[in-house]
DNA sequence: CTACATGCAAATTCTTTGCATGGCG
DNA sequence: CGCCATGCAAAGAATTTGCATGTAG
């Protein structure tokens, strides 16, 4: 019984554990665990969904940790190699990074208001695995984005059309 | 009977029809239908899957149609607005465009050799529609990319590991 | 003819890099 | 201490833009 309870805790303290994992990974690579790197990482795991570079630099400076864009880029590249951060989306010429550690979310992206709705579908993931198996492909992570109009923007579009005619 | 046959032709001459559609769309917008624009479009619809800018410029020049990168960019932006070309992927700092007209493909992307395998799964698309419905989201197009190792690279990785130990 | 398109080169934006200096281990 | 990290500024790369000239309609 107690053991089961203990296991459950794992999910609760994810952030702390992640930070430890990161620290270990960094050191394993013979790299140094600096305040900047720590803070970049902290910032990322407390960010839901996506983030951009400028945003990240800002947030970190607000915490009184001096950091340059260069360092953020460099840290992100390390994190990419270590597999903590995932591939990259581009929207309006801006690169948007995504965390690969947290449970994975797919996205509905409104092309009108740019709102991003996250969702998760086990069924879709199962089918993906099936496809991969067919091609002998070993999946590491994926990205599913559905572009379209969110309900609000649909209504707006409708309203516009009505007033026209 | 004959009517049915006739209908089938529609699918056969897609490229020609697409070109007409494009021409109409351009003119409807009060824009001009220039050789450059025509060629960019032709190039795109005869390209399977993805394409990059440099590649496109090259191909068009090879057909003896002078074109500048600027024009290709400008044309692509128009095509984006008109909905002929879709959102944009970024791999290694390069933007990769995709045609939105042709049947849609999803992708398995090998992170090692960069090979891109296209696939299609109606089942996945159905589930996507279901998700959209749940959120009252009106999908226009989507992008599904699964990153991982293709079978060849898996074998290579395996071979490396064996020789190590 | 007129308004829009093109090409060039300059400007912008995002990202990477070289080098001197700072700091983790 | 030694090596790696940081910051800055400069370099690079991708994309956009201003302007003079060309051309579709």
XYZ file of C-alpha atoms (C1' of nucleotides) in Angstrom, chain A residues 88-93 143 145 147, chain B residues 80 85-90 94-98 141 143 145, chain D residues 15:
25
model
C 10.339 24.263 -33.648
C 7.294 25.854 -35.162
C 7.348 28.982 -37.149
C 4.508 31.452 -37.077
C 4.951 34.863 -38.621
C 8.692 34.447 -38.874
C 3.483 17.612 -33.593
C -1.566 21.251 -35.422
C -5.442 25.346 -38.237
C -0.648 32.153 -48.759
C 0.009 27.503 -50.107
C -0.101 26.482 -46.509
C 1.586 27.309 -43.320
C 5.176 26.887 -42.928
C 7.528 24.462 -41.289
C 10.927 25.356 -40.118
C 14.834 26.976 -43.353
C 11.234 27.623 -44.061
C 9.544 24.899 -45.988
C 6.297 25.575 -47.751
C 3.565 23.173 -48.542
C -5.984 22.457 -42.713
C -0.145 19.474 -40.078
C 4.613 15.494 -38.180
C 12.948 37.392 -45.521
